[in-house]
Amino acid sequence: MTIQPISLSDLLSLPHHMIDMQKGEYIFREGEAANELYIVCEGKVQLSKTTEEGRELLLRICEQGDAFGEVVPFQLTCICTVSAKMMEGGTLAVIHKQQLEEKLLTDHAFSLQFMQWVHLQLQRMQTKIRDLILHGKKGALYSTLIRLANSYGVETEDGIFIHTPMTNQELANFCGSAREVVSRLLKELKELGIISVEKGKITIHDVQFLKDEIRCEGCPIDICNMK
């Protein structure tokens, strides 16, 4: 039997309430108790972690239909290991831990789907950490560009056009690096003709170059993306 991934309708079938959030507002912060699962109905959310040096490391961007949260079912105490902040104002559906646990106990098909979803999130996080540790700042930037292409890229005659604008600081946050380092690496890629940038929007002219540089393992797009 094939188990289908958990869907927005599956999650929204659980008892929940809606909250409206403004741009820049925190949904939760590192160290707080985790008792809820969230679904983005409108807007964008960024998940990030603060390093010991005080630098922000962006881990994930959640958009409409994406679920996120640090809740661990059937565990008495859950602590948020990341922070969640609104990138754009919007609306979130909020599912309390108790409602999630009741559904997991009574609906075996849903339980399997939820386990599959959790495993997918772990795989995505592991590949991002792998790229950062094994390939350093350059590898982290190159893998971030590949993930951006997979998530927001459109094929054109010139290459893959990433329609979502990114500042050098935002790219640096995804890499856990300083803006100056990322600016230098981007300049090198532009001089090589690998990328071009116009009004903050990047076109990747040779994505294979980036993949070769980080010895890309060809992960499925479900894993190699910004979500």
Coordinates of N, CA and C in Angstrom, one line a residue:
M1 N 0.8 -1.2 0.0 CA 0.0 0.0 0.0 C 0.9 1.2 0.0
T2 N 0.6 2.2 -0.9 CA 1.3 3.4 -0.9 C 0.7 4.5 0.0
I3 N 1.5 5.1 0.8 CA 1.0 6.1 1.7 C 1.2 7.5 1.1
Q4 N 0.2 8.2 1.0 CA 0.3 9.6 0.4 C 0.8 10.6 1.4
P5 N 1.6 11.5 1.0 CA 2.0 12.5 1.9 C 0.9 13.3 2.6
I6 N 1.1 13.8 3.8 CA 0.1 14.5 4.5 C -0.3 15.8 3.7
S7 N -1.5 16.1 3.7 CA -2.0 17.3 2.9 C -2.6 18.3 3.7
L8 N -2.8 19.5 3.1 CA -3.4 20.6 3.8 C -4.8 20.3 4.3
S9 N -5.6 19.6 3.5 CA -6.9 19.2 3.9 C -6.9 18.2 5.1
D10 N -5.9 17.3 5.1 CA -5.7 16.4 6.2 C -5.5 17.1 7.5
L11 N -4.6 18.1 7.5 CA -4.3 18.9 8.7 C -5.5 19.8 9.1
L12 N -6.1 20.4 8.1 CA -7.2 21.3 8.5 C -8.5 20.6 8.9
S13 N -8.5 19.2 8.8 CA -9.6 18.5 9.3 C -9.6 18.4 10.8
L14 N -8.4 18.7 11.4 CA -8.3 18.7 12.9 C -8.9 20.0 13.4
P15 N -9.4 20.0 14.7 CA -9.8 21.2 15.3 C -8.7 22.3 15.3
H16 N -9.0 23.5 14.9 CA -8.0 24.5 14.9 C -8.6 25.9 15.0
H17 N -7.8 26.9 15.1 CA -8.3 28.3 15.1 C -7.3 29.1 14.2
M18 N -7.8 30.2 13.8 CA -7.0 31.1 12.9 C -6.5 32.3 13.6
I19 N -5.3 32.7 13.2 CA -4.7 33.9 13.8 C -4.1 34.8 12.6
D20 N -4.3 36.1 12.7 CA -3.7 37.0 11.8 C -2.4 37.5 12.3
M21 N -1.3 37.6 11.5 CA 0.0 38.0 11.9 C 0.5 39.1 11.0
Q22 N 1.3 40.0 11.6 CA 1.9 41.1 10.8 C 3.3 40.8 10.4
K23 N 3.8 41.4 9.3 CA 5.1 41.2 8.9 C 6.1 41.6 10.0
G24 N 7.1 40.7 10.2 CA 8.1 40.9 11.3 C 7.7 40.4 12.6
E25 N 6.5 40.0 12.8 CA 6.0 39.5 14.1 C 6.5 38.0 14.3
Y26 N 6.9 37.7 15.5 CA 7.4 36.4 15.8 C 6.2 35.5 16.2
I27 N 6.1 34.3 15.7 CA 5.1 33.3 16.1 C 5.6 32.5 17.3
F28 N 6.9 32.2 17.3 CA 7.5 31.6 18.5 C 9.0 31.8 18.4
R29 N 9.7 31.7 19.5 CA 11.1 32.0 19.6 C 11.8 30.8 20.2
E30 N 13.1 30.7 19.9 CA 13.9 29.6 20.5 C 13.8 29.6 22.0
G31 N 13.6 28.4 22.6 CA 13.6 28.3 24.0 C 12.2 28.3 24.6
E32 N 11.2 28.8 23.8 CA 9.8 28.8 24.3 C 9.2 27.4 24.3
A33 N 8.2 27.2 25.0 CA 7.5 25.9 25.0 C 6.8 25.7 23.7
A34 N 6.8 24.5 23.2 CA 6.2 24.2 21.9 C 4.9 23.3 22.1
N35 N 3.8 23.9 21.8 CA 2.5 23.2 22.1 C 1.6 23.2 20.9
E36 N 2.0 23.8 19.7 CA 1.1 24.0 18.6 C 1.8 23.7 17.3
L37 N 1.0 23.2 16.3 CA 1.4 23.0 14.9 C 0.7 24.1 14.1
Y38 N 1.5 24.7 13.1 CA 0.9 25.8 12.4 C 0.9 25.5 10.9
I39 N -0.1 26.0 10.2 CA -0.3 25.9 8.8 C -0.4 27.3 8.2
V40 N 0.4 27.6 7.2 CA 0.3 28.9 6.5 C -0.9 28.9 5.5
C41 N -1.8 29.7 5.8 CA -3.0 29.9 4.9 C -2.8 31.1 4.0
E42 N -2.0 32.1 4.5 CA -1.7 33.2 3.7 C -0.4 33.9 4.2
G43 N 0.5 34.3 3.4 CA 1.7 35.0 3.8 C 2.9 34.1 3.7
K44 N 4.1 34.5 4.3 CA 5.3 33.7 4.3 C 5.9 33.7 5.7
V45 N 6.5 32.6 6.1 CA 7.1 32.5 7.4 C 8.6 32.0 7.2
Q46 N 9.5 32.6 8.0 CA 10.9 32.1 8.0 C 11.2 31.4 9.3
L47 N 11.9 30.3 9.2 CA 12.4 29.6 10.4 C 13.9 29.8 10.5
S48 N 14.3 30.2 11.6 CA 15.7 30.6 11.7 C 16.3 30.2 13.1
K49 N 17.6 30.1 13.2 CA 18.3 29.8 14.4 C 19.4 30.8 14.6
T50 N 19.6 31.2 15.9 CA 20.7 32.2 16.2 C 21.9 31.5 16.7
T51 N 23.0 31.7 16.0 CA 24.3 31.1 16.4 C 24.8 31.7 17.7
E52 N 25.9 31.1 18.3 CA 26.5 31.6 19.5 C 27.1 33.0 19.3
E53 N 27.5 33.3 18.0 CA 28.0 34.6 17.7 C 26.9 35.7 17.5
G54 N 25.6 35.2 17.6 CA 24.5 36.2 17.4 C 24.1 36.3 15.9
R55 N 24.7 35.5 15.1 CA 24.3 35.5 13.6 C 23.1 34.7 13.4
E56 N 22.2 35.2 12.5 CA 21.0 34.5 12.2 C 21.2 33.5 11.0
L57 N 20.8 32.3 11.2 CA 20.9 31.2 10.2 C 19.5 30.9 9.8
L58 N 19.1 31.2 8.5 CA 17.8 30.9 8.0 C 17.8 29.4 7.6
L59 N 16.7 28.7 8.0 CA 16.7 27.3 7.7 C 15.6 26.9 6.7
R60 N 14.5 27.7 6.7 CA 13.3 27.3 5.9 C 12.4 28.5 5.6
I61 N 11.8 28.5 4.5 CA 10.8 29.5 4.1 C 9.5 28.7 3.9
C62 N 8.4 29.0 4.7 CA 7.1 28.4 4.6 C 6.2 29.3 3.9
E63 N 5.4 28.7 2.9 CA 4.4 29.5 2.2 C 3.1 28.8 2.3
Q64 N 2.1 29.3 1.6 CA 0.7 28.8 1.7 C 0.7 27.3 1.5
G65 N 0.0 26.7 2.5 CA -0.1 25.2 2.5 C 1.0 24.5 3.2
D66 N 2.0 25.2 3.7 CA 3.1 24.5 4.4 C 2.8 24.5 5.9
A67 N 3.2 23.4 6.5 CA 3.0 23.2 8.0 C 4.4 23.3 8.6
F68 N 4.4 23.8 9.8 CA 5.6 23.9 10.6 C 5.3 24.0 12.1
G69 N 6.3 23.7 12.9 CA 6.1 23.7 14.3 C 7.1 22.8 15.0
E70 N 7.4 23.0 16.3 CA 8.3 22.2 17.0 C 7.7 21.2 17.9
V71 N 6.4 21.1 17.8 CA 5.6 20.2 18.7 C 6.0 18.7 18.5
V72 N 6.2 18.0 19.6 CA 6.6 16.6 19.6 C 5.4 15.8 20.2
P73 N 4.6 15.1 19.5 CA 3.5 14.4 20.1 C 3.9 13.4 21.2
F74 N 3.1 13.4 22.2 CA 3.2 12.4 23.3 C 4.5 12.6 24.2
Q75 N 5.0 13.8 24.1 CA 6.2 14.2 24.9 C 5.7 15.3 25.8
L76 N 5.9 15.1 27.1 CA 5.4 16.1 28.1 C 5.9 17.5 27.8
T77 N 7.2 17.6 27.6 CA 7.9 18.9 27.4 C 8.5 19.1 26.1
C78 N 8.1 20.1 25.3 CA 8.7 20.3 24.0 C 9.2 21.8 24.0
I79 N 10.4 22.0 23.6 CA 11.0 23.3 23.5 C 11.4 23.6 22.1
C80 N 11.1 24.9 21.7 CA 11.4 25.3 20.3 C 12.9 25.4 20.2
T81 N 13.4 24.8 19.1 CA 14.8 24.9 18.8 C 15.1 25.9 17.8
V82 N 14.1 26.5 17.2 CA 14.2 27.5 16.2 C 13.2 28.6 16.4
S83 N 13.3 29.7 15.7 CA 12.4 30.8 15.8 C 11.6 30.9 14.5
A84 N 10.3 31.3 14.6 CA 9.5 31.5 13.4 C 9.0 32.9 13.4
K85 N 9.2 33.6 12.2 CA 8.8 35.0 12.1 C 8.2 35.2 10.8
M86 N 7.2 36.1 10.7 CA 6.5 36.4 9.5 C 7.3 37.2 8.6
M87 N 7.6 36.7 7.3 CA 8.2 37.5 6.3 C 7.3 38.4 5.6
E88 N 6.0 38.0 5.5 CA 4.9 38.8 5.0 C 3.7 38.6 5.9
G89 N 2.9 39.6 6.0 CA 1.7 39.5 6.9 C 0.8 38.4 6.3
G90 N 0.1 37.8 7.2 CA -0.8 36.7 6.7 C -1.6 36.0 7.8
T91 N -2.2 34.9 7.4 CA -3.0 34.1 8.3 C -2.5 32.7 8.5
L92 N -2.5 32.3 9.8 CA -2.1 30.9 10.1 C -3.2 30.2 10.8
A93 N -3.3 28.9 10.5 CA -4.2 28.0 11.2 C -3.3 27.3 12.3
V94 N -3.9 27.2 13.5 CA -3.2 26.8 14.7 C -3.9 25.5 15.2
I95 N -3.1 24.4 15.3 CA -3.6 23.1 15.8 C -2.9 22.8 17.1
H96 N -3.6 22.7 18.2 CA -3.0 22.4 19.5 C -2.5 21.0 19.5
K97 N -1.5 20.8 20.3 CA -0.8 19.5 20.5 C -1.8 18.4 20.9
Q98 N -2.8 18.7 21.7 CA -3.7 17.7 22.2 C -4.6 17.2 21.1
Q99 N -5.1 18.1 20.2 CA -5.9 17.7 19.1 C -5.1 16.8 18.1
L100 N -3.8 17.2 17.9 CA -2.9 16.4 17.0 C -2.8 15.0 17.6
E101 N -2.5 14.9 18.9 CA -2.3 13.6 19.5 C -3.6 12.7 19.4
E102 N -4.7 13.3 19.6 CA -6.0 12.5 19.5 C -6.2 11.9 18.1
K103 N -5.8 12.7 17.1 CA -6.0 12.3 15.7 C -5.0 11.2 15.4
L104 N -3.8 11.3 15.9 CA -2.7 10.3 15.7 C -3.1 8.9 16.4
L105 N -3.8 9.0 17.5 CA -4.2 7.8 18.2 C -5.4 7.0 17.5
T106 N -6.2 7.8 16.9 CA -7.5 7.2 16.3 C -7.5 7.0 14.8
D107 N -6.5 7.6 14.1 CA -6.5 7.5 12.6 C -5.1 7.0 12.2
H108 N -5.1 5.7 11.9 CA -3.8 5.1 11.6 C -3.2 5.6 10.3
A109 N -4.1 5.8 9.3 CA -3.6 6.3 8.0 C -3.0 7.7 8.2
F110 N -3.6 8.5 9.0 CA -3.1 9.9 9.3 C -1.8 9.8 10.0
S111 N -1.7 8.8 10.9 CA -0.4 8.7 11.7 C 0.8 8.3 10.8
L112 N 0.5 7.4 9.8 CA 1.6 7.1 8.9 C 2.0 8.3 8.0
Q113 N 1.0 9.1 7.6 CA 1.2 10.2 6.8 C 2.0 11.3 7.6
F114 N 1.7 11.4 8.8 CA 2.4 12.4 9.7 C 3.8 12.0 9.9
M115 N 4.1 10.7 10.1 CA 5.4 10.2 10.3 C 6.2 10.4 9.0
Q116 N 5.6 10.2 7.8 CA 6.3 10.5 6.6 C 6.6 12.0 6.4
W117 N 5.7 12.8 6.8 CA 6.0 14.3 6.8 C 7.2 14.7 7.7
V118 N 7.2 14.1 8.9 CA 8.3 14.4 9.9 C 9.6 14.0 9.3
H119 N 9.6 12.8 8.7 CA 10.8 12.2 8.1 C 11.3 13.1 7.0
L120 N 10.4 13.6 6.2 CA 10.8 14.5 5.1 C 11.4 15.8 5.6
Q121 N 10.9 16.4 6.7 CA 11.5 17.6 7.2 C 12.9 17.3 7.8
L122 N 13.1 16.1 8.4 CA 14.4 15.8 8.9 C 15.4 15.6 7.7
Q123 N 15.0 15.0 6.6 CA 15.9 14.9 5.5 C 16.3 16.2 4.9
R124 N 15.3 17.1 4.8 CA 15.6 18.4 4.3 C 16.6 19.2 5.2
M125 N 16.4 19.1 6.5 CA 17.3 19.7 7.4 C 18.7 19.1 7.4
Q126 N 18.8 17.8 7.3 CA 20.1 17.1 7.2 C 20.9 17.5 6.0
T127 N 20.2 17.7 4.8 CA 21.0 18.0 3.6 C 21.5 19.4 3.7
K128 N 20.8 20.3 4.3 CA 21.2 21.7 4.5 C 22.4 21.8 5.4
I129 N 22.4 21.1 6.5 CA 23.5 21.0 7.5 C 24.7 20.4 6.8
R130 N 24.5 19.3 6.0 CA 25.5 18.6 5.3 C 26.3 19.6 4.4
D131 N 25.5 20.3 3.6 CA 26.2 21.2 2.7 C 27.0 22.3 3.4
L132 N 26.5 22.8 4.5 CA 27.2 23.8 5.3 C 28.5 23.3 5.9
I133 N 28.4 22.1 6.5 CA 29.5 21.5 7.2 C 30.6 21.0 6.2
L134 N 30.2 20.2 5.2 CA 31.1 19.6 4.3 C 31.8 20.5 3.3
H135 N 31.0 21.5 2.8 CA 31.5 22.4 1.7 C 31.7 23.8 2.1
G136 N 31.6 24.2 3.4 CA 31.9 25.5 3.8 C 31.0 26.6 3.3
K137 N 31.4 27.8 3.4 CA 30.5 29.0 3.0 C 30.2 28.9 1.5
K138 N 31.2 28.6 0.7 CA 30.9 28.5 -0.8 C 29.9 27.5 -1.1
G139 N 30.1 26.3 -0.5 CA 29.1 25.2 -0.8 C 27.7 25.5 -0.3
A140 N 27.7 26.2 0.9 CA 26.4 26.6 1.4 C 25.7 27.6 0.5
L141 N 26.4 28.5 -0.1 CA 25.8 29.5 -1.1 C 25.4 28.8 -2.3
Y142 N 26.2 27.9 -2.9 CA 25.9 27.2 -4.1 C 24.7 26.3 -3.9
S143 N 24.6 25.6 -2.8 CA 23.4 24.8 -2.5 C 22.2 25.6 -2.3
T144 N 22.3 26.8 -1.7 CA 21.2 27.7 -1.5 C 20.7 28.2 -2.9
L145 N 21.6 28.5 -3.8 CA 21.2 28.9 -5.1 C 20.4 27.8 -5.9
I146 N 20.9 26.6 -5.7 CA 20.2 25.4 -6.3 C 18.8 25.2 -5.7
R147 N 18.7 25.4 -4.4 CA 17.4 25.2 -3.8 C 16.5 26.3 -4.2
L148 N 17.0 27.5 -4.3 CA 16.2 28.6 -4.8 C 15.6 28.4 -6.2
A149 N 16.5 27.8 -7.0 CA 16.1 27.5 -8.4 C 15.0 26.4 -8.4
N150 N 15.2 25.4 -7.5 CA 14.1 24.4 -7.4 C 12.8 24.9 -6.9
S151 N 12.9 25.9 -6.0 CA 11.6 26.4 -5.4 C 11.0 27.5 -6.2
Y152 N 11.8 28.4 -6.7 CA 11.2 29.6 -7.3 C 11.7 29.8 -8.8
G153 N 12.4 28.8 -9.3 CA 13.0 29.0 -10.6 C 12.1 28.8 -11.8
V154 N 12.3 29.5 -12.8 CA 11.5 29.4 -14.1 C 12.6 29.2 -15.2
E155 N 12.4 28.2 -16.0 CA 13.3 28.0 -17.2 C 13.1 29.0 -18.2
T156 N 14.2 29.7 -18.6 CA 14.2 30.6 -19.7 C 15.3 30.3 -20.7
E157 N 15.4 31.1 -21.8 CA 16.5 30.9 -22.7 C 17.8 31.1 -22.1
D158 N 17.9 32.0 -21.2 CA 19.1 32.4 -20.6 C 19.5 31.5 -19.4
G159 N 18.6 30.7 -18.9 CA 18.9 29.8 -17.8 C 17.7 29.8 -16.8
I160 N 18.0 29.6 -15.6 CA 16.9 29.5 -14.6 C 16.7 30.8 -13.9
F161 N 15.6 31.5 -14.1 CA 15.3 32.8 -13.5 C 14.6 32.6 -12.2
I162 N 15.2 33.1 -11.1 CA 14.6 33.0 -9.8 C 13.7 34.2 -9.5
H163 N 12.4 34.1 -9.6 CA 11.5 35.2 -9.6 C 11.3 35.9 -8.2
T164 N 11.8 35.2 -7.1 CA 11.8 35.8 -5.8 C 13.1 36.5 -5.5
P165 N 13.0 37.9 -5.3 CA 14.2 38.6 -5.0 C 14.8 38.2 -3.7
M166 N 16.2 38.2 -3.7 CA 16.9 37.9 -2.5 C 18.1 39.0 -2.3
T167 N 18.2 39.6 -1.2 CA 19.3 40.4 -0.9 C 20.5 39.6 -0.5
N168 N 21.7 40.2 -0.6 CA 22.9 39.5 -0.2 C 22.9 39.1 1.3
Q169 N 22.2 40.0 2.1 CA 22.1 39.7 3.5 C 21.2 38.4 3.7
E170 N 20.1 38.4 3.0 CA 19.2 37.2 3.1 C 20.0 35.9 2.7
L171 N 20.7 36.0 1.6 CA 21.5 34.8 1.2 C 22.5 34.5 2.2
A172 N 23.2 35.5 2.8 CA 24.2 35.2 3.8 C 23.5 34.5 5.0
N173 N 22.3 34.9 5.4 CA 21.6 34.3 6.5 C 21.3 32.8 6.2
F174 N 21.0 32.5 5.0 CA 20.8 31.1 4.7 C 22.1 30.3 4.7
C175 N 23.2 31.0 4.6 CA 24.5 30.3 4.6 C 25.2 30.3 5.9
G176 N 24.7 31.1 6.9 CA 25.3 31.2 8.1 C 26.6 32.0 8.0
S177 N 26.6 32.9 7.1 CA 27.9 33.6 6.7 C 27.7 35.1 6.8
A178 N 28.8 35.9 6.7 CA 28.7 37.3 6.6 C 28.3 37.8 5.2
R179 N 27.6 38.9 5.2 CA 27.2 39.5 3.9 C 28.4 39.8 3.0
E180 N 29.5 40.2 3.5 CA 30.7 40.5 2.7 C 31.2 39.3 2.0
V181 N 31.2 38.1 2.7 CA 31.6 36.9 2.1 C 30.8 36.5 1.0
V182 N 29.4 36.6 1.2 CA 28.5 36.2 0.1 C 28.6 37.1 -1.1
S183 N 28.8 38.4 -0.8 CA 28.9 39.4 -1.9 C 30.1 39.1 -2.7
R184 N 31.2 38.7 -2.1 CA 32.4 38.3 -2.9 C 32.2 37.1 -3.7
L185 N 31.6 36.1 -3.1 CA 31.3 34.8 -3.9 C 30.4 35.1 -5.0
L186 N 29.4 35.9 -4.8 CA 28.4 36.2 -5.9 C 29.2 37.0 -7.0
K187 N 30.1 37.9 -6.7 CA 30.8 38.6 -7.7 C 31.7 37.7 -8.5
E188 N 32.3 36.7 -7.9 CA 33.1 35.7 -8.6 C 32.2 34.9 -9.6
L189 N 31.0 34.5 -9.1 CA 30.1 33.8 -10.0 C 29.6 34.6 -11.2
K190 N 29.4 35.9 -11.0 CA 29.0 36.8 -12.1 C 30.2 37.0 -13.1
E191 N 31.4 37.1 -12.5 CA 32.5 37.3 -13.4 C 32.8 36.0 -14.3
L192 N 32.4 34.9 -13.7 CA 32.5 33.6 -14.5 C 31.4 33.4 -15.4
G193 N 30.3 34.2 -15.4 CA 29.2 34.1 -16.2 C 28.2 33.0 -15.7
I194 N 28.4 32.5 -14.5 CA 27.5 31.5 -13.9 C 26.1 32.0 -13.6
I195 N 26.1 33.3 -13.1 CA 24.9 33.9 -12.7 C 24.9 35.4 -13.2
S196 N 23.7 36.0 -13.2 CA 23.6 37.4 -13.3 C 22.4 37.8 -12.4
V197 N 22.5 39.1 -12.0 CA 21.6 39.6 -11.0 C 21.0 40.9 -11.5
E198 N 19.7 41.1 -11.5 CA 19.0 42.3 -11.9 C 17.9 42.6 -10.9
K199 N 18.0 43.7 -10.2 CA 17.0 44.2 -9.2 C 16.8 43.1 -8.1
G200 N 17.9 42.4 -7.7 CA 17.8 41.4 -6.7 C 17.3 40.1 -7.1
K201 N 17.0 39.9 -8.4 CA 16.5 38.7 -8.9 C 17.6 38.0 -9.7
I202 N 17.9 36.7 -9.4 CA 19.1 36.0 -9.9 C 18.6 35.1 -11.0
T203 N 19.5 35.1 -12.1 CA 19.3 34.1 -13.1 C 20.6 33.2 -13.1
I204 N 20.4 31.9 -13.0 CA 21.5 31.0 -13.0 C 21.7 30.5 -14.4
H205 N 22.8 30.8 -15.0 CA 23.1 30.4 -16.4 C 23.7 29.0 -16.5
D206 N 24.3 28.6 -15.5 CA 25.0 27.3 -15.5 C 24.8 26.6 -14.2
V207 N 23.6 26.0 -14.0 CA 23.3 25.3 -12.7 C 24.2 24.1 -12.5
Q208 N 24.6 23.5 -13.6 CA 25.5 22.3 -13.5 C 26.8 22.6 -12.9
F209 N 27.3 23.8 -13.1 CA 28.6 24.2 -12.5 C 28.4 24.2 -11.0
L210 N 27.3 24.8 -10.5 CA 27.1 24.8 -9.1 C 27.0 23.4 -8.5
K211 N 26.3 22.5 -9.2 CA 26.1 21.1 -8.8 C 27.4 20.4 -8.7
D212 N 28.3 20.6 -9.7 CA 29.6 19.9 -9.8 C 30.5 20.4 -8.7
E213 N 30.4 21.7 -8.3 CA 31.3 22.2 -7.3 C 31.0 21.7 -5.9
I214 N 29.7 21.3 -5.7 CA 29.4 20.8 -4.4 C 29.2 19.2 -4.4
R215 N 29.5 18.7 -5.6 CA 29.4 17.2 -5.8 C 27.9 16.8 -5.4
C216 N 27.0 17.5 -6.1 CA 25.6 17.2 -5.9 C 25.2 15.8 -6.0
E217 N 24.4 15.3 -5.0 CA 24.0 13.9 -5.0 C 22.7 13.6 -5.7
G218 N 22.2 14.7 -6.3 CA 20.9 14.5 -7.1 C 19.7 14.2 -6.2
C219 N 19.6 14.9 -5.1 CA 18.5 14.7 -4.2 C 17.2 15.1 -4.9
P220 N 16.1 14.4 -4.6 CA 14.8 14.8 -5.2 C 14.4 16.2 -4.8
I221 N 13.7 16.9 -5.7 CA 13.3 18.3 -5.4 C 12.5 18.4 -4.1
D222 N 11.7 17.3 -3.8 CA 11.0 17.4 -2.5 C 11.9 17.6 -1.3
I223 N 13.2 17.2 -1.4 CA 14.2 17.4 -0.4 C 15.0 18.7 -0.6
C224 N 15.4 18.9 -1.9 CA 16.3 20.0 -2.2 C 15.5 21.2 -2.6
N225 N 15.0 21.9 -1.6 CA 14.2 23.1 -1.8 C 14.3 24.0 -0.6
M226 N 13.7 25.1 -0.6 CA 13.8 26.1 0.5 C 12.8 25.8 1.6
K227 N 11.9 24.8 1.5 CA 10.9 24.6 2.4 C 11.3 23.6 3.5

